[in-house]
Tab-separated table of C-alpha atoms in Angstrom:
chain	number	residue	atom	x	y	z
A	14	UNK	CA	5.765	0.422	15.986
A	15	UNK	CA	5.544	0.453	19.776
A	16	UNK	CA	3.580	-2.793	19.679
A	17	UNK	CA	6.386	-4.387	17.699
A	18	UNK	CA	9.289	-2.792	19.565
A	19	UNK	CA	7.909	-3.260	23.097
A	20	UNK	CA	7.789	-7.082	23.148
A	21	UNK	CA	10.977	-7.226	21.009
A	22	UNK	CA	9.255	-8.610	17.921
A	23	UNK	CA	11.629	-6.525	15.820
A	24	UNK	CA	15.037	-5.245	16.781
A	25	UNK	CA	15.197	-1.515	17.600
A	26	UNK	CA	17.669	-0.672	14.857
A	27	UNK	CA	17.123	1.665	11.898
A	28	UNK	CA	17.393	-1.046	9.233
A	29	UNK	CA	14.144	-2.566	10.576
A	30	UNK	CA	12.337	0.482	11.983
A	31	UNK	CA	12.615	2.740	8.923
A	32	UNK	CA	11.259	0.397	6.223
A	33	UNK	CA	8.524	-1.121	8.392
A	34	UNK	CA	7.294	2.241	9.676
A	35	UNK	CA	7.470	3.724	6.171
A	36	UNK	CA	5.360	0.945	4.692
A	37	UNK	CA	2.904	1.106	7.587
A	38	UNK	CA	2.479	4.888	7.379
A	39	UNK	CA	2.061	4.691	3.606
A	40	UNK	CA	-0.676	2.100	4.000
A	41	UNK	CA	-2.369	4.210	6.695
A	42	UNK	CA	-2.379	7.227	4.364
A	43	UNK	CA	-4.176	5.236	1.673
A	44	UNK	CA	-6.738	4.035	4.214
A	45	UNK	CA	-7.253	7.600	5.469
A	46	UNK	CA	-7.986	8.840	1.963
A	47	UNK	CA	-10.399	5.984	1.311
A	48	UNK	CA	-12.157	6.586	4.623
A	49	UNK	CA	-12.639	10.321	4.119
A	50	UNK	CA	-13.870	9.935	0.531
A	51	UNK	CA	-16.195	7.123	1.564
A	52	UNK	CA	-17.470	9.092	4.522
A	53	UNK	CA	-18.306	12.064	2.334
A	54	UNK	CA	-20.272	9.807	-0.039
A	55	UNK	CA	-22.010	8.016	2.844
A	56	UNK	CA	-23.150	11.255	4.472
A	57	UNK	CA	-24.482	12.581	1.179
A	58	UNK	CA	-26.370	9.365	0.421
A	59	UNK	CA	-27.725	9.110	3.978
A	60	UNK	CA	-28.532	12.800	4.416
A	61	UNK	CA	-32.268	12.190	4.890
A	62	UNK	CA	-31.735	9.428	7.439
A	63	UNK	CA	-29.214	11.481	9.429
A	64	UNK	CA	-31.446	14.557	9.453
A	65	UNK	CA	-34.430	12.473	10.550
A	66	UNK	CA	-32.430	11.013	13.446
A	67	UNK	CA	-31.288	14.493	14.455
A	68	UNK	CA	-34.901	15.717	14.342
A	69	UNK	CA	-35.900	12.863	16.639
A	70	UNK	CA	-33.336	13.954	19.222
A	71	UNK	CA	-30.330	11.800	18.395
A	72	UNK	CA	-26.882	13.177	19.079
A	73	UNK	CA	-24.588	13.881	16.150
A	74	UNK	CA	-22.649	10.706	16.914
A	75	UNK	CA	-25.794	8.576	17.074
A	76	UNK	CA	-27.162	10.056	13.857
A	77	UNK	CA	-24.001	9.430	11.845
A	78	UNK	CA	-23.015	6.090	13.428
A	79	UNK	CA	-24.193	3.875	10.540
A	80	UNK	CA	-22.331	5.991	7.991
A	81	UNK	CA	-19.187	5.794	10.112
A	82	UNK	CA	-19.374	2.017	10.340
A	83	UNK	CA	-19.892	1.590	6.596
A	84	UNK	CA	-16.992	3.936	5.840
A	85	UNK	CA	-14.614	2.156	8.223
A	86	UNK	CA	-15.456	-1.202	6.640
A	87	UNK	CA	-15.118	0.142	3.100
A	88	UNK	CA	-11.751	1.787	3.794
A	89	UNK	CA	-10.298	-1.494	5.043
A	90	UNK	CA	-11.371	-3.592	2.039
A	91	UNK	CA	-8.142	-3.135	0.005
A	92	UNK	CA	-5.980	-4.102	2.993
A	93	UNK	CA	-8.050	-7.203	3.733
A	94	UNK	CA	-8.097	-8.160	0.051
A	95	UNK	CA	-4.331	-7.753	-0.095
A	96	UNK	CA	-3.949	-10.218	2.763
A	97	UNK	CA	-5.850	-12.868	0.806
A	98	UNK	CA	-3.388	-12.929	-2.074
A	99	UNK	CA	-0.005	-12.398	-0.405
A	100	UNK	CA	2.206	-15.424	-0.841
A	101	UNK	CA	-0.298	-17.432	-2.877
A	102	UNK	CA	-0.946	-15.305	-5.928
A	103	UNK	CA	1.565	-12.477	-5.674
A	104	UNK	CA	5.040	-12.818	-4.222
A	105	UNK	CA	5.438	-10.119	-1.568
A	106	UNK	CA	8.207	-7.613	-2.149
A	107	UNK	CA	9.803	-7.666	1.273
A	108	UNK	CA	9.942	-11.447	1.479
A	109	UNK	CA	11.296	-11.810	-2.052
A	110	UNK	CA	13.903	-9.115	-1.466
A	111	UNK	CA	15.117	-10.740	1.739
A	112	UNK	CA	15.410	-14.172	0.108
A	113	UNK	CA	17.281	-12.746	-2.908
A	114	UNK	CA	19.622	-10.930	-0.499
A	115	UNK	CA	20.444	-14.254	1.165
A	116	UNK	CA	18.240	-14.226	4.251
A	117	UNK	CA	16.754	-17.367	5.723
A	118	UNK	CA	13.411	-18.004	3.893
A	119	UNK	CA	11.624	-18.785	7.182
A	120	UNK	CA	12.789	-15.455	8.615
A	121	UNK	CA	11.654	-13.680	5.432
A	122	UNK	CA	8.189	-15.237	5.706
A	123	UNK	CA	7.966	-14.186	9.370
A	124	UNK	CA	8.730	-10.586	8.486
A	125	UNK	CA	6.190	-10.629	5.664
A	126	UNK	CA	3.490	-11.924	8.006
A	127	UNK	CA	4.463	-9.228	10.501
A	128	UNK	CA	4.118	-6.577	7.788
A	129	UNK	CA	0.689	-7.813	6.774
A	130	UNK	CA	-0.520	-7.733	10.375
A	131	UNK	CA	0.998	-4.271	10.821
A	132	UNK	CA	-0.831	-3.075	7.694
A	133	UNK	CA	-4.126	-4.478	8.927
A	134	UNK	CA	-3.695	-3.034	12.412
A	135	UNK	CA	-2.728	0.377	11.055
A	136	UNK	CA	-5.727	0.309	8.695
A	137	UNK	CA	-8.093	-0.460	11.570
A	138	UNK	CA	-6.561	2.109	13.915
A	139	UNK	CA	-6.474	4.793	11.212
A	140	UNK	CA	-10.099	4.257	10.197
A	141	UNK	CA	-11.387	4.132	13.752
A	142	UNK	CA	-9.430	7.190	14.882
A	143	UNK	CA	-10.527	9.162	11.844
A	144	UNK	CA	-14.137	8.193	12.453
A	145	UNK	CA	-13.929	9.401	16.054
A	146	UNK	CA	-12.152	12.645	15.166
A	147	UNK	CA	-13.768	13.677	11.887
A	148	UNK	CA	-17.499	13.078	12.224
A	149	UNK	CA	-18.034	16.477	13.897
A	150	UNK	CA	-16.790	18.197	10.739
A	151	UNK	CA	-19.971	17.147	8.952
A	152	UNK	CA	-22.130	19.151	11.376
A	153	UNK	CA	-22.594	22.843	12.115
A	154	UNK	CA	-22.569	24.265	15.637
A	155	UNK	CA	-26.368	23.937	15.660
A	156	UNK	CA	-26.080	20.178	14.967
A	157	UNK	CA	-27.369	20.313	11.409
A	158	UNK	CA	-25.620	18.664	8.506
A	159	UNK	CA	-23.356	20.926	6.482
A	160	UNK	CA	-24.337	21.499	2.879
A	161	UNK	CA	-21.816	20.278	0.269
C-alpha cells in the first residue's frame, strides 16, 4: 500500500485503501499457504540432496536453496495465471463493478491493472519473505533436517 500511496497512485481515503488492501492481503494469504505446503513437499522430496549438501559442508541456506526457489515459483503460478486471463476471458470484478456503478471505463481499467500488479507484487514479496524467514524451521539446532 505504501508503494501506491507514496507516489499518489491511489488517493489516501478509506474507500480506496480498504478494498485494495483487503484484496491484496487475501491474495498474499493464499500465496503463503501455497508456499508453505509446496516447501514441505519440496524438502521431503529433496531430503537426500539436502542432507548430502549438508554433509559436504554447505550451510542450511545453501543446502535448501533449490527447494526454496522451486517453492517460490510454484506459489506464484496461480497469480501469474490469473493475470493471463483478466479482461480477455473473465471480466474482472472490480472493473465490472465500477463500470456498472457509473465510473469512467478507462478509470475502471486502470484500477484493475493496478490491482493485478498489486497482487503480483504481494505474491512475490510474500513468497520471498517466507522463504527467507521459514527455511530455518526445517532444520534442528545441529543443522540436520527435521523428521516429518
